[in-house]
mmCIF file of C-alpha atoms in Angstrom:
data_model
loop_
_atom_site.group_PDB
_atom_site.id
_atom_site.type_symbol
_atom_site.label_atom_id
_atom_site.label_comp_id
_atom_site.label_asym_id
_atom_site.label_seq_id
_atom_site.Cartn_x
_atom_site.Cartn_y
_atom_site.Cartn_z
ATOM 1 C CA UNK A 148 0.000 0.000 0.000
ATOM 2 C CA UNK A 149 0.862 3.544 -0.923
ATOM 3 C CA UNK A 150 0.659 6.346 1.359
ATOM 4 C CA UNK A 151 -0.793 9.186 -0.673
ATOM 5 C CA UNK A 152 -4.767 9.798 1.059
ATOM 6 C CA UNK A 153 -7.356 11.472 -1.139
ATOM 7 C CA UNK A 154 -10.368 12.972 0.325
ATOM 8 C CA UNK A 155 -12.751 13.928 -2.481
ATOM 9 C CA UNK A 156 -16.791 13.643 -2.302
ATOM 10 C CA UNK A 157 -17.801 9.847 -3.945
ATOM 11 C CA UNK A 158 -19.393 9.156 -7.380
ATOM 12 C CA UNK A 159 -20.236 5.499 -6.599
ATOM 13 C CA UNK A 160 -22.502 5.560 -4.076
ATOM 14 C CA UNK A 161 -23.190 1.698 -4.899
ATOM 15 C CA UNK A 162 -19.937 1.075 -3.739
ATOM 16 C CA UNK A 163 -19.981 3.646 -0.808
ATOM 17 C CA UNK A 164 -23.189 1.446 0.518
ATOM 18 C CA UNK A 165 -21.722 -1.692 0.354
ATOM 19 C CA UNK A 166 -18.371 -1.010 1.828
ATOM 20 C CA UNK A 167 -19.997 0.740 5.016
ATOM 21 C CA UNK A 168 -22.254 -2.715 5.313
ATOM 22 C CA UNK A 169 -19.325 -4.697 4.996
ATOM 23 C CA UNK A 170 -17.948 -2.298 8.470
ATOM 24 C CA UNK A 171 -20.166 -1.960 10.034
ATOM 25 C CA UNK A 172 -20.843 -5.459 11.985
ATOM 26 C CA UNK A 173 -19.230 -6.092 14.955
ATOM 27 C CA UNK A 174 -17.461 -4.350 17.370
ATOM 28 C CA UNK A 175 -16.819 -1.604 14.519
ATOM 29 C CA UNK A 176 -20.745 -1.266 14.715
ATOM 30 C CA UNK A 177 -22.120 2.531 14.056
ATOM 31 C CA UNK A 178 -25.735 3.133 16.037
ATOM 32 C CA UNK A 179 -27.131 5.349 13.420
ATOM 33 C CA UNK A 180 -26.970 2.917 10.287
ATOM 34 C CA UNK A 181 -27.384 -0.623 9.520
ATOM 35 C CA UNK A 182 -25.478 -3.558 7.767
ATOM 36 C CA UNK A 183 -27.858 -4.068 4.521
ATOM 37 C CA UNK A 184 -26.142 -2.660 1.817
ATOM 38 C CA UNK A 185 -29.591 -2.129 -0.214
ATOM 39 C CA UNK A 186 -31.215 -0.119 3.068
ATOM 40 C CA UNK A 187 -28.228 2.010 3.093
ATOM 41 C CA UNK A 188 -28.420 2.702 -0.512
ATOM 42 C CA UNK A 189 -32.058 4.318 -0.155
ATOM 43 C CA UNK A 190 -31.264 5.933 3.377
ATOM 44 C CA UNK A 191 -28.707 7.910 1.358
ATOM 45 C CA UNK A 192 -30.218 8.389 -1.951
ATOM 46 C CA UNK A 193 -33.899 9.432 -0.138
ATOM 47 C CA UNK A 194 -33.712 10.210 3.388
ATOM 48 C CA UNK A 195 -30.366 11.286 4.500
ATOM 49 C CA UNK A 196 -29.069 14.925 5.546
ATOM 50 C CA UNK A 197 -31.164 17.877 4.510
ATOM 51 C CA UNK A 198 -28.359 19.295 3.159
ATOM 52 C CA UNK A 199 -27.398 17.823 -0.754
ATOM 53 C CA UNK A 200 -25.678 14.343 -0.488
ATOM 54 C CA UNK A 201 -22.328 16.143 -2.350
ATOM 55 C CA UNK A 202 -22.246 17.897 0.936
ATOM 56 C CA UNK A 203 -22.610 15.700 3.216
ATOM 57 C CA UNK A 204 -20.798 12.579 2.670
ATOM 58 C CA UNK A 205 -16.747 12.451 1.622
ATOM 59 C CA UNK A 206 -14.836 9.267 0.740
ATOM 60 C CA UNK A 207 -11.424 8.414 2.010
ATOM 61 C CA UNK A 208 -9.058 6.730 -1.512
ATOM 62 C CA UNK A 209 -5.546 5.030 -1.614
ATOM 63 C CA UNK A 210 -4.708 5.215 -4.756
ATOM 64 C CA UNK A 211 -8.082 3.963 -6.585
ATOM 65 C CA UNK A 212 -9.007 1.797 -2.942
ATOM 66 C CA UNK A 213 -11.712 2.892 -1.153
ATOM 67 C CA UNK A 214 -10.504 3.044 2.655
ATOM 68 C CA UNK A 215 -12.575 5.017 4.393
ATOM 69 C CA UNK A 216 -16.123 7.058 4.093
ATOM 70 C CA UNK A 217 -17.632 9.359 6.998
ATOM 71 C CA UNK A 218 -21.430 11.534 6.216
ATOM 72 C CA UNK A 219 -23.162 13.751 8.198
ATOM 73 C CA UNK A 220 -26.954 13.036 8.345
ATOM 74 C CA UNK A 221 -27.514 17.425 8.888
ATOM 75 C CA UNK A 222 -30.919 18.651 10.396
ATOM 76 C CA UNK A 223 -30.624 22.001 9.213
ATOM 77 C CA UNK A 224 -33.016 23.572 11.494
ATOM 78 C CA UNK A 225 -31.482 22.542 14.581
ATOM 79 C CA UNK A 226 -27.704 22.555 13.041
ATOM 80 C CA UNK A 227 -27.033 19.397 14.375
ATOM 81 C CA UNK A 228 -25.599 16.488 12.898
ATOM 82 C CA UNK A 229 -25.468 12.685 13.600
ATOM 83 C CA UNK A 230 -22.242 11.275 12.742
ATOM 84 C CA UNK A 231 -22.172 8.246 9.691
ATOM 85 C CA UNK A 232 -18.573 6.829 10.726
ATOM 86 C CA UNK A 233 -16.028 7.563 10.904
ATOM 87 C CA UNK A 234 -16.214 3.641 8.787
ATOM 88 C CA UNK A 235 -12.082 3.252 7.975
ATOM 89 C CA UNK A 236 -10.378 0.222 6.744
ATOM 90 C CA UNK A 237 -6.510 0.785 7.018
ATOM 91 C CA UNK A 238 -3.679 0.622 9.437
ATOM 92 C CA UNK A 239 -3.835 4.605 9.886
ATOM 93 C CA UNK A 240 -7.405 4.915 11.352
ATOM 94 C CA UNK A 241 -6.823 8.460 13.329
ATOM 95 C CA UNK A 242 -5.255 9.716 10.336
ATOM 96 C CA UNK A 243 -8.065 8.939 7.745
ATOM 97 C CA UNK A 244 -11.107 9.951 10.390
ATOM 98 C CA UNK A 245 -9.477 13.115 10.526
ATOM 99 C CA UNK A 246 -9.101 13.575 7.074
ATOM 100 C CA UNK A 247 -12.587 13.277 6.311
ATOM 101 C CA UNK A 248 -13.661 15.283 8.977
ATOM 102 C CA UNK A 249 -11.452 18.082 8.458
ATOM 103 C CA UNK A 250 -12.801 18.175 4.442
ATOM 104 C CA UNK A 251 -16.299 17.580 5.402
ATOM 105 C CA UNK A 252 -16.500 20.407 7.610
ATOM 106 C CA UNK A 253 -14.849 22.833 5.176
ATOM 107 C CA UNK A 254 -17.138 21.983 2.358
ATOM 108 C CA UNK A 255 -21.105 22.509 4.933
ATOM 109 C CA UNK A 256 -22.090 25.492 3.812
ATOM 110 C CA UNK A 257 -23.833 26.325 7.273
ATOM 111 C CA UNK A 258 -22.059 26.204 10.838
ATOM 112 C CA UNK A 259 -23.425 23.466 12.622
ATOM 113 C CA UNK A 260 -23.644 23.553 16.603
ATOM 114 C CA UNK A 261 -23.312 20.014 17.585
ATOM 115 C CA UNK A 262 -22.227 16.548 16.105
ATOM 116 C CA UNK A 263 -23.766 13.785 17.830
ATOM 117 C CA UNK A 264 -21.727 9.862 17.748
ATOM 118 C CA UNK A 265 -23.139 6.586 18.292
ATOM 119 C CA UNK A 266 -21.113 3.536 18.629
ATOM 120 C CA UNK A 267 -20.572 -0.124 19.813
ATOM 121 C CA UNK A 268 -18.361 -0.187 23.245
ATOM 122 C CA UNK A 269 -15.475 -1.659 21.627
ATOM 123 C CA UNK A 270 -15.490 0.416 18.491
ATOM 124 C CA UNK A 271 -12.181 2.006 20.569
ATOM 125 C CA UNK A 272 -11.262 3.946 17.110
ATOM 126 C CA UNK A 273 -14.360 5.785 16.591
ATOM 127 C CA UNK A 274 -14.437 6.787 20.609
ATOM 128 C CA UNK A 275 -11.093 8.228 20.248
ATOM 129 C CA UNK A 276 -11.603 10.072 17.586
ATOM 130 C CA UNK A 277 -14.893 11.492 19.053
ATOM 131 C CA UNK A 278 -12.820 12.622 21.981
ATOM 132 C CA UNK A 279 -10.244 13.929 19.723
ATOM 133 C CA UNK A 280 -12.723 16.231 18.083
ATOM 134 C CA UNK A 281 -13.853 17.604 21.273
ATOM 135 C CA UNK A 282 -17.260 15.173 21.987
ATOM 136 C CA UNK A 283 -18.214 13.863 26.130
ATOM 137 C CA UNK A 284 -19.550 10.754 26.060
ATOM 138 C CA UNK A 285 -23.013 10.933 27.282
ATOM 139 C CA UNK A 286 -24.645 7.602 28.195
ATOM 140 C CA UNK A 287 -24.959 4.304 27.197
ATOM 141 C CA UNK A 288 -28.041 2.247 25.232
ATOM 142 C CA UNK A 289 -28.803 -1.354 24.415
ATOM 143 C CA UNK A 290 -29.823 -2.932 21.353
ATOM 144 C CA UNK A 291 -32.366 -5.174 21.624
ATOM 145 C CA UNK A 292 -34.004 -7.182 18.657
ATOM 146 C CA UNK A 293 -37.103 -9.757 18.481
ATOM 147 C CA UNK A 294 -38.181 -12.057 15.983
ATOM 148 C CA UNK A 295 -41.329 -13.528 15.226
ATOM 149 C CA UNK A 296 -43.437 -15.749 16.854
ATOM 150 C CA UNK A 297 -47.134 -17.125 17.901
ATOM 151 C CA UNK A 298 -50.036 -15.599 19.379
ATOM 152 C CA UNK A 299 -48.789 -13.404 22.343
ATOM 153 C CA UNK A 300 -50.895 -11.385 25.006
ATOM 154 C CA UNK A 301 -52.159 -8.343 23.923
ATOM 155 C CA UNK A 302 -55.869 -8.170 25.130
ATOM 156 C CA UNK A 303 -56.814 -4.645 26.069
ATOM 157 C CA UNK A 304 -55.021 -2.510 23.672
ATOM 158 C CA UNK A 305 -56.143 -0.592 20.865
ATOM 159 C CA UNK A 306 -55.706 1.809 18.672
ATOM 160 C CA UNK A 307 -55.313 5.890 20.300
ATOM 161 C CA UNK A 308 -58.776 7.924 19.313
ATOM 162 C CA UNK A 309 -59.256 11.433 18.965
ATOM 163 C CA UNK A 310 -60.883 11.177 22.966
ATOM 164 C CA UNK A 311 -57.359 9.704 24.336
ATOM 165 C CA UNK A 312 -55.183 12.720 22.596
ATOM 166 C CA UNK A 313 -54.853 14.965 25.060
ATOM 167 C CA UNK A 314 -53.981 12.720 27.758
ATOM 168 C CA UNK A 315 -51.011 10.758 25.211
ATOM 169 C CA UNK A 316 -49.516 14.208 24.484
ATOM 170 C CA UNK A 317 -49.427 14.839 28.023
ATOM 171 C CA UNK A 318 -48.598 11.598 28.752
ATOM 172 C CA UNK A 319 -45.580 11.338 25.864
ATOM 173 C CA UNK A 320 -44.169 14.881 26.649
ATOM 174 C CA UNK A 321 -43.863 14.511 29.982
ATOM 175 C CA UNK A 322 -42.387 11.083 30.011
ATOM 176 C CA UNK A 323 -39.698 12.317 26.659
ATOM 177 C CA UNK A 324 -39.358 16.357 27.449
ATOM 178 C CA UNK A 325 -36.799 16.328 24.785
ATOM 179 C CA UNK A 326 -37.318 13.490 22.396
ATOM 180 C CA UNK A 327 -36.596 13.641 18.694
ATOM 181 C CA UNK A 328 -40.495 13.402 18.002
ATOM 182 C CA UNK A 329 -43.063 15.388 19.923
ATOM 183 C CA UNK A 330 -46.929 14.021 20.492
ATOM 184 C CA UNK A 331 -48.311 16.511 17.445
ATOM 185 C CA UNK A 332 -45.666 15.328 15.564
ATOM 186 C CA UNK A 333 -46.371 11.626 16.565
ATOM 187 C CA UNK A 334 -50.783 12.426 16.173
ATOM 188 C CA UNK A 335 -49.884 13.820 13.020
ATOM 189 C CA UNK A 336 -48.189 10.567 11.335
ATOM 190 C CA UNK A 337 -50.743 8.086 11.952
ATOM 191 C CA UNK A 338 -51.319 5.775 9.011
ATOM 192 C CA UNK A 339 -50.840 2.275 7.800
ATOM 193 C CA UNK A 340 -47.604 2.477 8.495
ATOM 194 C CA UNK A 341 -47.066 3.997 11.950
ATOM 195 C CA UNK A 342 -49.451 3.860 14.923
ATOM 196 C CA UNK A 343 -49.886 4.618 18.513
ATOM 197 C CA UNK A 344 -51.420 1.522 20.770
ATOM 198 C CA UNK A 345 -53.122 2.747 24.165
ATOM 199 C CA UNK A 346 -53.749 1.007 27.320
ATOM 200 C CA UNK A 347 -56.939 2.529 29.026
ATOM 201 C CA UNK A 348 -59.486 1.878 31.972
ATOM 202 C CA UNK A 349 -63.125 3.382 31.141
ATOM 203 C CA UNK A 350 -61.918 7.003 30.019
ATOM 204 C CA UNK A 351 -58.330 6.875 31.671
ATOM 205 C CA UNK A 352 -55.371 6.554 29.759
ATOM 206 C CA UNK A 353 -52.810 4.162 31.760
ATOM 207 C CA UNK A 354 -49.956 3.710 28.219
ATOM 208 C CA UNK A 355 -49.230 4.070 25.573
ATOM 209 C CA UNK A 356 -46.612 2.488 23.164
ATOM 210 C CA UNK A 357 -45.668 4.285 19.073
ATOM 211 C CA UNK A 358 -44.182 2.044 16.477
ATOM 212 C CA UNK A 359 -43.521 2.632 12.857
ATOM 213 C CA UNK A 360 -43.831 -0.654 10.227
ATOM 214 C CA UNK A 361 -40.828 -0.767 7.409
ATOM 215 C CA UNK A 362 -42.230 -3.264 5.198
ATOM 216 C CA UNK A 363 -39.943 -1.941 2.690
ATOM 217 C CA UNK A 364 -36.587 -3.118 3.999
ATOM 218 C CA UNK A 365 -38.215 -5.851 6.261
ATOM 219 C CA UNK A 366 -38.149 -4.207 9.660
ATOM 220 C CA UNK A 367 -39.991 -2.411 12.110
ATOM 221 C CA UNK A 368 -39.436 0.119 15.450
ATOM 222 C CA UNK A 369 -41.094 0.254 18.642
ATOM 223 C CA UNK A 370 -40.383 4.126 18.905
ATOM 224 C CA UNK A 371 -41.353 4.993 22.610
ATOM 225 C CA UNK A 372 -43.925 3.635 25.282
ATOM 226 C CA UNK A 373 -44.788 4.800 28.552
ATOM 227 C CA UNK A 374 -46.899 4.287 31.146
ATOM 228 C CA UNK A 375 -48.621 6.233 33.698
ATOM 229 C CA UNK A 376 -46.954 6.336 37.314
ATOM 230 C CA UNK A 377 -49.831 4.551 38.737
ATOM 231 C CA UNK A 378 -50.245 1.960 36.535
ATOM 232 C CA UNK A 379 -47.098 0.544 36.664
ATOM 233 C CA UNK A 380 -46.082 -2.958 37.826
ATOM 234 C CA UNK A 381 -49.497 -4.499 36.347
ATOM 235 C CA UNK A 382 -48.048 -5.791 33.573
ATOM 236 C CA UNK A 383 -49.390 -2.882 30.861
ATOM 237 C CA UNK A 384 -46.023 -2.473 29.239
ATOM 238 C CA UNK A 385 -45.760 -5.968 28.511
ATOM 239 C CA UNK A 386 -49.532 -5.683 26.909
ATOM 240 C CA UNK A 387 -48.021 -2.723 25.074
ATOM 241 C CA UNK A 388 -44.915 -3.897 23.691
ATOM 242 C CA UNK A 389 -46.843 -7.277 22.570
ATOM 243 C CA UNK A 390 -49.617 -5.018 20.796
ATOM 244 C CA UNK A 391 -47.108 -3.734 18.870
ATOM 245 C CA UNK A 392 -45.538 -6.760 17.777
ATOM 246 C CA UNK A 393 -48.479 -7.902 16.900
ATOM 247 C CA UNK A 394 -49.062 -4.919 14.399
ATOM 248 C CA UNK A 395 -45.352 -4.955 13.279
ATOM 249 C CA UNK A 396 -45.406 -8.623 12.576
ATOM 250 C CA UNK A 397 -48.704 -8.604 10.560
ATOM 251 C CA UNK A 398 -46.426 -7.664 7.265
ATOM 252 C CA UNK A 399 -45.346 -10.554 6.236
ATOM 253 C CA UNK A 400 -41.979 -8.758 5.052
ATOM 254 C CA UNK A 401 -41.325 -8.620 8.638
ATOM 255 C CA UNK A 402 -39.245 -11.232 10.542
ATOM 256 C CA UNK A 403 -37.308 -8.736 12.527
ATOM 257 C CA UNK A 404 -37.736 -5.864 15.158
ATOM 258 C CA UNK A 405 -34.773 -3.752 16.055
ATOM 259 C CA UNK A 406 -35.114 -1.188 19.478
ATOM 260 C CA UNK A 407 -32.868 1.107 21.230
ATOM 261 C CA UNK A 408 -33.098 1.539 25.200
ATOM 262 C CA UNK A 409 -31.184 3.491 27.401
ATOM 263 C CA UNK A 410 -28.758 1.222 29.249
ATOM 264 C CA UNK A 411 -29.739 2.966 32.613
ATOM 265 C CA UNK A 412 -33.580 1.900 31.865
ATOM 266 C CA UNK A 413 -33.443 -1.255 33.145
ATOM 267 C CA UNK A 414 -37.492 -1.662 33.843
ATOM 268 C CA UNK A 415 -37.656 -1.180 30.021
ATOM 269 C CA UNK A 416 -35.561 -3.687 28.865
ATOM 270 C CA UNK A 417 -36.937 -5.980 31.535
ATOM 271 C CA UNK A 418 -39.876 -5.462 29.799
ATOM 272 C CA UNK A 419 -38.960 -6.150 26.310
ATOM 273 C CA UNK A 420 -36.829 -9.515 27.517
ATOM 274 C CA UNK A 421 -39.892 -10.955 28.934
ATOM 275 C CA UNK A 422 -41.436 -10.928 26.318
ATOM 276 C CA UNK A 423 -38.555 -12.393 23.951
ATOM 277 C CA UNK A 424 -36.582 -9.583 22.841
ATOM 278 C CA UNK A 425 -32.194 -10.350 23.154
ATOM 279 C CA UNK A 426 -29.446 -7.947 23.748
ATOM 280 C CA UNK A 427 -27.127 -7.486 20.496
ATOM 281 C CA UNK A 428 -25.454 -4.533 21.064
ATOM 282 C CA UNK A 429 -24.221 -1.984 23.712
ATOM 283 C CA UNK A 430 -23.867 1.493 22.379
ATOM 284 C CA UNK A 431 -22.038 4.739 23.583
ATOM 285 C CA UNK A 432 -23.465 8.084 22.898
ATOM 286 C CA UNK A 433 -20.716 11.176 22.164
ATOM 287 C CA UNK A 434 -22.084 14.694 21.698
ATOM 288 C CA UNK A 435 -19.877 17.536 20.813
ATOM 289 C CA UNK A 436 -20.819 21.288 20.671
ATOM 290 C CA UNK A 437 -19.198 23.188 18.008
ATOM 291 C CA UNK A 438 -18.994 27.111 17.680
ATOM 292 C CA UNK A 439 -18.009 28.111 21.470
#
């Protein structure tokens, strides 16, 4: 191998999809992407950063080898951006992350005020590099995934109507005061595809769980649930989770569900275990501020 790096924006992105499947597996695992090279193709082609995809992703080359790609998924309302990588395969990791960091940010034509990191525990390289740039590591979050099975407990739960609204926004907001998705925003995406499941007594909401279907690429997410202080420990966030499943698993596309949980949440994943869901990964969370 030569030495001579080249950072220049990618014109494959075919090739860009599959070699960040290929990395990411493992202990090199990145949070905010998958491992199916045809999912990754879409997410970057349809529903990446809001900023153009020439902006926002850079390729590492030695020579004509691809070694190394990093994007930035951009909101650009909040100026915040979730890290995609660094994914590196050579002998120089520190040296190519930087790199591609260094050229990405000179090419964003906005100033963005954080860059947020998500990786496996033992993905060592990406943590250092994350500290390098200036990011704390925030917390910790498990991985959890479930795959499908028979008929499962669910009586009880139904579908959220117009009557149970107010009490799921106050209900959701209160339980996630700063979650990427507020209630309206939740209400307001109700279809086929995503719904909210309630747990109620007479007129008295006791939970609530929100899960989106992804027939499309054969998967599903179980987004949040909650339940009311005083209805805990009866077994309604079992109900919950399993009236989602239910839902998710009607597509016959899906055999999988994938969910996130905060490490320190240890009543949720509780929850989700009993009722057949298996660790897969532990995750660390790096935020950086930029701009201070």
């Amino acid at each position: 191998m030569g030495n001579v790096i080249t950072i220049k924006v990618p014109d494959n992105y075919p090739l860009i999809a599959s070699f960040i499947a290929k990395v990411n597996h493992g202990e090199d695992h990145v949070g905010y992407c998958g491992d199916d090279q045809e999912e990754i193709l879409h997410t970057l082609l349809h529903d990446f950063s809001d900023l153009p995809l020439e902006q926002s992703l850079v390729a590492a080359y030695e020579g004509d080898e691809l070694v190394g790609v990093l994007g930035m998924d951009i909101d650009r309302e909040s100026k915040v951006t979730e890290l995609w990588g660094p994914f590196v395969v050579h002998e120089d990791c520190e040296k190519i992350a930087t790199l591609m960091y260094n050229d990405i940010m000179n090419q964003i034509p906005i100033s963005l005020t954080q860059v947020l990191g998500f990786y496996n525990k033992e993905n060592k390289n990406s943590q250092l590099f994350m500290e390098k740039i200036g990011a704390i590591r925030k917390d910790e979050h498990t991985i959890l995934t479930c795959h499908k099975k028979g008929q499962i407990d669910e009586a009880g739960i139904v579908e959220v109507t117009p009557e149970y609204y107010e009490s799921f926004r106050e209900l959701h907001d209160g339980s996630f005061p700063n979650a990427y998705e507020t209630s309206e925003e939740i209400l307001s995406k109700i279809d086929d595809h995503h719904k909210v499941f309630v747990a109620h007594d007479q007129n008295e909401l006791l939970g609530y769980v929100y899960c989106e279907a992804n027939p499309q690429f054969s998967g599903g997410d179980i987004h949040f649930i909650a339940v009311t202080p005083s209805s805990r420990g009866l077994g309604i966030g079992k109900k919950l989770v399993n009236k989602a499943l239910t839902f998710l698993f009607s597509f016959e596309e899906i055999e999988e569900i994938t969910l996130c949980v905060n490490s320190s949440n240890q009543a949720a994943i509780h929850v989700y275990e009993k009722v057949g869901f298996t660790k897969v990964h532990e995750l660390v969370f790096y935020q950086g501020k930029l701009g201070e």
